[in-house]
Amino acid sequence: MDDPALSSPRHLSRRSLMTTGVLAAGAMGVAAPAVGTPLTGPARASAGVTKRVTLYAEQLPGGLYGYGLAPGQATVPGPVLEMYEGDTLEITLVNTTNQRLSIHPHGVDYSTDSDGSPLNASYNGPGETRTYVWRSREMFAASGRRFMPGSAGYWHYHDHAMGTDHGTAGVAKGLYGALIVRRRGDILPEKQFTVVFHDMTINNRMAPDTPMFEANLGQRVEWIAIGHGNLFHTFHLHAHRWADNRTGMLEGPSDPSQVIDNKDLNPGSSFGFQVLAGEGVGPGVWMYHCHVQNHSDGGMVGLFLVRNADGSMPPGAEEAIHRFRGHTHQHGR
Ligand SMILES: [Cu+2]
């Protein structure tokens, strides 16, 4: 690829911003020096903020486990955790269960004692409370006329200690959730939906008990899609599409990002995007589903209800929901 610093005026301006220190990079001072000598030393020193959150890992009915922001509020998936590039998130995880468990993030920086893995003795024993520190960084100019990427992205977190050294039992039972690292200036959504394709389930549920997400026509909706388990999946959303880049939006009329409505969603991977609900197609009941045919037939399908702009139900919506809830699935392969 071309050096973005040379091929894009936008990146040139970003680089010049960095030299003035406007783009402050918080926690990257401790990053591995092997990535190269930064061109802008002083700009990297300025501090991001530290956010603190307490999470409670709890046992749920049906053999499930979840993370929650308060006692008794654990969900599958867990809450969406968010931070801005350059900031630090300190997570105090309270383990209310009698199982070994942890929280392990994707996409951010952490030291071995926040790894969440038994390998590094980084987990909560039964009933134990432990604090994990996740750092993030902004893009910066590196040696060789390169830019090191920042942390911004649609990531996720999950248990890495229950059952096996990889948290296989914890993940299987619902200990997972979305992590969003935003770049300053990113557009914030009005609604967020986390969709986890996990073995033959969506958020550990099968149709017709999968989540029905709702929005009013024109609302800005953010989808965060995450893969877990042992199967290959593809995420498809009816009647909406997005750009296959960091935000899902085109950054201008010549943005070369491919526009898609279907994307691989394999174990450990994640992506996100924003759509305006029903834009160009109107309100109605739209499906989201795995596009592996025996997975959608087997129950990996849910509904995206786009109501009228005033929140009322569009014609045909009740009937469609009724059809969905009444239908049966073949569970064969
Ligand atoms: Cu699938």
Short mmCIF file of C-alpha atoms and ligand atoms in Angstrom, two decimals:
data_model
loop_
_atom_site.label_atom_id
_atom_site.label_comp_id
_atom_site.label_asym_id
_atom_site.label_seq_id
_atom_site.Cartn_x
_atom_site.Cartn_y
_atom_site.Cartn_z
CA MET A 1 0.00 0.00 0.00
CA ASP A 2 1.04 3.57 -0.55
CA ASP A 3 2.24 5.51 2.37
CA PRO A 4 -0.91 7.27 3.50
CA ALA A 5 1.12 10.24 4.57
CA LEU A 6 1.98 10.79 0.94
CA SER A 7 -1.17 9.68 -0.85
CA SER A 8 -3.79 11.47 1.15
CA PRO A 9 -4.08 15.12 2.01
CA ARG A 10 -6.27 14.10 4.92
CA HIS A 11 -3.48 12.10 6.46
CA LEU A 12 -0.99 14.85 5.79
CA SER A 13 -3.13 17.22 7.75
CA ARG A 14 -3.49 14.66 10.49
CA ARG A 15 0.26 14.32 10.60
CA SER A 16 0.74 18.02 10.85
CA LEU A 17 -1.86 18.13 13.59
CA MET A 18 0.13 15.55 15.47
CA THR A 19 3.26 17.65 15.34
CA THR A 20 1.39 20.46 17.03
CA GLY A 21 0.17 18.14 19.72
CA VAL A 22 -3.50 18.58 18.88
CA LEU A 23 -3.89 14.86 18.46
CA ALA A 24 -2.83 13.83 21.90
CA ALA A 25 -1.89 10.22 22.38
CA GLY A 26 -2.52 9.05 25.87
CA ALA A 27 -1.14 5.76 26.95
CA MET A 28 1.20 4.95 24.13
CA GLY A 29 4.32 6.03 25.93
CA VAL A 30 4.69 2.53 27.29
CA ALA A 31 4.12 0.83 23.94
CA ALA A 32 6.78 -1.47 22.61
CA PRO A 33 9.66 0.61 21.28
CA ALA A 34 10.08 -1.83 18.41
CA VAL A 35 7.30 -0.12 16.48
CA GLY A 36 9.71 2.64 15.57
CA THR A 37 10.78 6.04 16.61
CA PRO A 38 7.85 8.40 16.59
CA LEU A 39 8.26 11.56 14.61
CA THR A 40 6.42 13.55 17.20
CA GLY A 41 7.68 12.77 20.64
CA PRO A 42 6.06 15.51 22.67
CA ALA A 43 2.60 14.91 21.21
CA ARG A 44 2.64 11.34 22.46
CA ALA A 45 3.15 12.30 26.05
CA SER A 46 -0.12 14.02 26.75
CA ALA A 47 -2.54 12.03 28.83
CA GLY A 48 -5.93 10.62 28.02
CA VAL A 49 -8.49 10.20 30.73
CA THR A 50 -9.03 7.11 32.84
CA LYS A 51 -12.56 5.76 33.11
CA ARG A 52 -13.46 3.33 35.83
CA VAL A 53 -16.24 0.80 35.66
CA THR A 54 -17.29 -2.05 37.93
CA LEU A 55 -18.58 -5.21 36.29
CA TYR A 56 -20.31 -8.08 38.05
CA ALA A 57 -20.00 -11.60 36.69
CA GLU A 58 -23.07 -13.56 37.70
CA GLN A 59 -24.75 -16.87 37.18
CA LEU A 60 -28.03 -16.60 35.28
CA PRO A 61 -30.99 -18.94 34.83
CA GLY A 62 -30.63 -21.67 32.24
CA GLY A 63 -26.99 -22.41 33.00
CA LEU A 64 -25.87 -19.06 31.58
CA TYR A 65 -23.39 -16.57 32.98
CA GLY A 66 -23.22 -12.86 32.23
CA TYR A 67 -21.50 -9.58 32.93
CA GLY A 68 -23.49 -6.63 34.30
CA LEU A 69 -22.93 -3.06 35.44
CA ALA A 70 -24.69 -3.60 38.76
CA PRO A 71 -25.51 -6.58 40.96
CA GLY A 72 -28.44 -8.55 39.57
CA GLN A 73 -28.19 -6.94 36.14
CA ALA A 74 -25.99 -9.33 34.23
CA THR A 75 -27.02 -9.94 30.64
CA VAL A 76 -26.00 -12.02 27.63
CA PRO A 77 -24.27 -10.36 25.91
CA GLY A 78 -22.77 -8.09 28.56
CA PRO A 79 -22.95 -4.29 28.43
CA VAL A 80 -21.34 -2.37 25.58
CA LEU A 81 -18.09 -0.94 26.94
CA GLU A 82 -16.81 2.19 25.25
CA MET A 83 -13.74 4.37 25.32
CA TYR A 84 -12.06 6.98 23.18
CA GLU A 85 -8.67 6.41 21.63
CA GLY A 86 -5.99 7.55 24.04
CA ASP A 87 -8.09 6.83 27.10
CA THR A 88 -7.74 4.08 29.67
CA LEU A 89 -10.48 1.86 31.02
CA GLU A 90 -10.08 0.37 34.48
CA ILE A 91 -12.46 -2.51 35.00
CA THR A 92 -13.05 -3.86 38.46
CA LEU A 93 -14.56 -7.27 37.90
CA VAL A 94 -16.51 -8.70 40.81
CA ASN A 95 -16.85 -12.45 40.49
CA THR A 96 -20.04 -13.42 42.31
CA THR A 97 -19.82 -17.03 41.10
CA ASN A 98 -18.07 -20.12 42.38
CA GLN A 99 -16.15 -20.48 39.11
CA ARG A 100 -12.78 -19.19 37.96
CA LEU A 101 -13.38 -16.49 35.32
CA SER A 102 -11.92 -13.31 33.83
CA ILE A 103 -12.40 -10.57 31.27
CA HIS A 104 -10.15 -10.45 28.22
CA PRO A 105 -10.38 -7.65 25.64
CA HIS A 106 -9.63 -7.52 21.94
CA GLY A 107 -8.11 -4.49 20.22
CA VAL A 108 -6.67 -2.58 23.17
CA ASP A 109 -3.37 -2.58 25.08
CA TYR A 110 -2.85 -4.28 28.43
CA SER A 111 -0.08 -5.76 30.49
CA THR A 112 0.14 -9.45 31.32
CA ASP A 113 -1.64 -9.01 34.63
CA SER A 114 -4.67 -7.65 32.76
CA ASP A 115 -4.54 -10.39 30.13
CA GLY A 116 -7.41 -12.31 31.66
CA SER A 117 -5.68 -15.62 31.00
CA PRO A 118 -4.68 -18.43 33.34
CA LEU A 119 -1.38 -18.45 31.44
CA ASN A 120 -0.56 -15.18 33.16
CA ALA A 121 -2.37 -16.02 36.39
CA SER A 122 -4.67 -13.16 35.41
CA TYR A 123 -8.19 -14.10 36.43
CA ASN A 124 -10.69 -13.91 39.27
CA GLY A 125 -10.87 -16.93 41.51
CA PRO A 126 -14.33 -17.86 42.82
CA GLY A 127 -15.79 -14.89 44.70
CA GLU A 128 -12.73 -12.76 43.96
CA THR A 129 -12.56 -9.13 42.81
CA ARG A 130 -9.82 -8.07 40.41
CA THR A 131 -9.05 -4.91 38.44
CA TYR A 132 -8.08 -5.06 34.78
CA VAL A 133 -6.58 -2.08 32.94
CA TRP A 134 -7.15 -1.57 29.23
CA ARG A 135 -5.25 1.20 27.48
CA SER A 136 -5.81 2.62 24.03
CA ARG A 137 -3.81 4.80 21.71
CA GLU A 138 -4.27 7.13 18.79
CA MET A 139 -2.70 6.63 15.41
CA PHE A 140 0.86 7.90 15.28
CA ALA A 141 3.62 8.41 12.78
CA ALA A 142 6.22 5.66 13.01
CA SER A 143 9.54 5.06 11.36
CA GLY A 144 9.78 4.05 7.72
CA ARG A 145 7.17 6.64 6.78
CA ARG A 146 4.44 4.50 8.26
CA PHE A 147 1.53 5.16 10.53
CA MET A 148 0.86 2.82 13.39
CA PRO A 149 -2.89 2.29 13.71
CA GLY A 150 -4.68 3.48 16.78
CA SER A 151 -7.07 1.37 18.78
CA ALA A 152 -10.31 2.64 17.28
CA GLY A 153 -12.61 -0.14 16.22
CA TYR A 154 -15.52 -2.37 17.00
CA TRP A 155 -13.95 -4.91 19.32
CA HIS A 156 -15.19 -7.27 22.00
CA TYR A 157 -14.39 -8.82 25.35
CA HIS A 158 -14.95 -12.26 26.82
CA ASP A 159 -14.04 -14.67 29.59
CA HIS A 160 -10.72 -16.44 29.16
CA ALA A 161 -10.62 -18.62 32.27
CA MET A 162 -13.81 -20.59 32.93
CA GLY A 163 -13.68 -24.27 32.14
CA THR A 164 -10.43 -24.24 30.20
CA ASP A 165 -7.42 -21.95 29.87
CA HIS A 166 -9.26 -20.35 26.94
CA GLY A 167 -12.48 -19.67 28.80
CA THR A 168 -14.31 -22.09 26.56
CA ALA A 169 -17.02 -22.77 29.14
CA GLY A 170 -17.40 -19.07 29.97
CA VAL A 171 -17.81 -18.06 26.36
CA ALA A 172 -20.19 -20.95 25.74
CA LYS A 173 -22.35 -19.80 28.66
CA GLY A 174 -22.57 -16.13 27.70
CA LEU A 175 -19.57 -14.30 29.15
CA TYR A 176 -18.98 -11.98 26.21
CA GLY A 177 -19.82 -8.46 25.04
CA ALA A 178 -18.93 -5.56 22.76
CA LEU A 179 -16.07 -3.12 23.24
CA ILE A 180 -16.04 0.06 21.14
CA VAL A 181 -13.02 2.29 20.88
CA ARG A 182 -14.03 5.51 19.17
CA ARG A 183 -11.94 8.14 17.52
CA ARG A 184 -12.69 11.62 18.74
CA GLY A 185 -15.18 13.16 16.33
CA ASP A 186 -16.91 9.87 15.50
CA ILE A 187 -20.66 10.16 15.12
CA LEU A 188 -22.52 8.66 18.05
CA PRO A 189 -25.54 6.42 17.46
CA GLU A 190 -29.02 6.72 18.91
CA LYS A 191 -29.33 2.97 19.43
CA GLN A 192 -26.90 0.06 19.74
CA PHE A 193 -27.44 -3.61 19.03
CA THR A 194 -24.94 -6.31 19.93
CA VAL A 195 -25.25 -9.48 17.85
CA VAL A 196 -23.11 -12.46 18.79
CA PHE A 197 -23.10 -15.41 16.41
CA HIS A 198 -22.11 -18.18 18.72
CA ASP A 199 -22.24 -21.78 17.53
CA MET A 200 -25.84 -22.24 16.34
CA THR A 201 -27.18 -19.32 18.39
CA ILE A 202 -27.53 -15.57 18.34
CA ASN A 203 -26.68 -14.23 21.81
CA ASN A 204 -27.12 -17.81 23.07
CA ARG A 205 -30.71 -17.87 21.78
CA MET A 206 -32.36 -19.50 18.78
CA ALA A 207 -35.27 -18.36 16.67
CA PRO A 208 -37.95 -17.44 17.42
CA ASP A 209 -36.44 -16.42 20.79
CA THR A 210 -33.61 -14.39 19.26
CA PRO A 211 -33.51 -10.65 20.00
CA MET A 212 -35.92 -8.37 18.15
CA PHE A 213 -34.17 -5.02 17.79
CA GLU A 214 -36.33 -1.96 17.33
CA ALA A 215 -35.81 1.54 15.98
CA ASN A 216 -37.90 4.28 14.50
CA LEU A 217 -37.54 5.22 10.84
CA GLY A 218 -34.43 7.32 10.35
CA GLN A 219 -32.82 6.65 13.71
CA ARG A 220 -29.08 6.12 13.66
CA VAL A 221 -28.52 2.54 14.70
CA GLU A 222 -25.18 0.99 15.51
CA TRP A 223 -24.73 -2.73 15.05
CA ILE A 224 -21.83 -4.54 16.70
CA ALA A 225 -21.37 -8.06 15.34
CA ILE A 226 -19.19 -10.62 17.12
CA GLY A 227 -18.34 -14.24 16.37
CA HIS A 228 -17.72 -16.98 18.95
CA GLY A 229 -17.70 -20.74 19.21
CA ASN A 230 -16.63 -23.30 16.65
CA LEU A 231 -18.53 -22.50 13.47
CA PHE A 232 -18.12 -20.31 10.42
CA HIS A 233 -20.83 -17.66 10.05
CA THR A 234 -21.82 -14.80 7.77
CA PHE A 235 -23.83 -11.84 9.08
CA HIS A 236 -26.51 -10.51 6.76
CA LEU A 237 -28.93 -7.63 7.34
CA HIS A 238 -31.93 -7.18 5.09
CA ALA A 239 -32.58 -3.90 3.25
CA HIS A 240 -29.57 -2.04 4.69
CA ARG A 241 -25.92 -1.86 3.71
CA TRP A 242 -22.73 -0.40 4.99
CA ALA A 243 -19.16 0.37 4.01
CA ASP A 244 -16.63 -2.32 4.87
CA ASN A 245 -14.36 0.00 6.84
CA ARG A 246 -13.90 1.10 10.42
CA THR A 247 -17.15 3.03 10.82
CA GLY A 248 -19.39 1.56 8.14
CA MET A 249 -19.79 5.00 6.60
CA LEU A 250 -18.19 6.40 3.46
CA GLU A 251 -15.93 9.34 4.25
CA GLY A 252 -16.60 11.08 0.95
CA PRO A 253 -17.78 10.49 -2.61
CA SER A 254 -14.46 8.91 -3.60
CA ASP A 255 -14.06 6.66 -0.55
CA PRO A 256 -13.07 3.32 -2.14
CA SER A 257 -14.50 1.13 0.62
CA GLN A 258 -16.62 -1.73 -0.66
CA VAL A 259 -20.28 -1.42 0.24
CA ILE A 260 -21.73 -4.66 1.56
CA ASP A 261 -24.73 -6.18 3.29
CA ASN A 262 -23.14 -9.47 4.30
CA LYS A 263 -19.85 -10.15 6.08
CA ASP A 264 -17.94 -13.10 7.50
CA LEU A 265 -18.34 -13.39 11.25
CA ASN A 266 -16.02 -16.08 12.48
CA PRO A 267 -14.94 -16.98 16.00
CA GLY A 268 -13.06 -14.13 17.63
CA SER A 269 -13.79 -11.60 14.91
CA SER A 270 -15.95 -8.52 15.21
CA PHE A 271 -17.06 -5.51 13.24
CA GLY A 272 -19.57 -2.72 13.51
CA PHE A 273 -21.38 -0.17 11.44
CA GLN A 274 -24.14 2.39 11.61
CA VAL A 275 -27.24 2.57 9.46
CA LEU A 276 -30.20 4.92 9.39
CA ALA A 277 -33.10 2.60 10.12
CA GLY A 278 -35.23 1.99 7.04
CA GLU A 279 -33.48 4.67 5.00
CA GLY A 280 -34.55 4.41 1.38
CA VAL A 281 -36.68 1.34 2.04
CA GLY A 282 -39.13 2.47 4.68
CA PRO A 283 -40.31 0.93 7.92
CA GLY A 284 -41.10 -2.74 8.29
CA VAL A 285 -39.86 -5.97 9.78
CA TRP A 286 -36.45 -6.86 8.42
CA MET A 287 -34.45 -9.98 9.13
CA TYR A 288 -30.87 -10.23 10.25
CA HIS A 289 -29.45 -13.72 10.02
CA CYS A 290 -26.53 -15.99 9.40
CA HIS A 291 -26.28 -16.62 5.68
CA VAL A 292 -24.95 -20.15 6.05
CA GLN A 293 -28.18 -21.78 4.94
CA ASN A 294 -28.39 -24.56 7.50
CA HIS A 295 -27.62 -22.01 10.22
CA SER A 296 -30.46 -19.68 9.24
CA ASP A 297 -32.77 -22.66 8.85
CA GLY A 298 -31.54 -23.92 12.21
CA GLY A 299 -32.50 -20.77 14.11
CA MET A 300 -29.79 -18.17 13.51
CA VAL A 301 -32.21 -15.44 12.53
CA GLY A 302 -33.71 -12.46 14.31
CA LEU A 303 -35.81 -9.39 13.56
CA PHE A 304 -35.04 -5.71 13.07
CA LEU A 305 -38.34 -3.89 13.55
CA VAL A 306 -38.24 -0.45 11.95
CA ARG A 307 -41.26 1.41 13.22
CA ASN A 308 -42.74 4.51 11.64
CA ALA A 309 -40.95 7.73 12.54
CA ASP A 310 -43.56 8.47 15.21
CA GLY A 311 -43.02 5.04 16.79
CA SER A 312 -46.24 3.47 15.54
CA MET A 313 -46.31 0.08 13.86
CA PRO A 314 -46.14 0.03 10.06
CA PRO A 315 -48.68 -2.00 8.07
CA GLY A 316 -47.94 -5.71 8.03
CA ALA A 317 -45.44 -5.59 10.88
CA GLU A 318 -47.56 -7.35 13.49
CA GLU A 319 -48.37 -10.07 11.00
CA ALA A 320 -44.72 -10.56 10.10
CA ILE A 321 -43.71 -10.83 13.76
CA HIS A 322 -46.51 -13.31 14.32
CA ARG A 323 -45.35 -15.38 11.35
CA PHE A 324 -41.81 -15.36 12.67
CA ARG A 325 -42.77 -16.40 16.16
CA GLY A 326 -45.05 -19.12 14.89
CA HIS A 327 -42.75 -20.71 12.44
CA THR A 328 -40.75 -23.80 13.08
CA HIS A 329 -37.19 -24.67 12.26
CA GLN A 330 -35.52 -27.72 10.91
CA HIS A 331 -32.63 -28.47 13.13
CA GLY A 332 -30.81 -30.75 10.70
CA ARG A 333 -27.67 -29.84 8.85
CU CU B 1 -23.85 -19.35 10.89
#
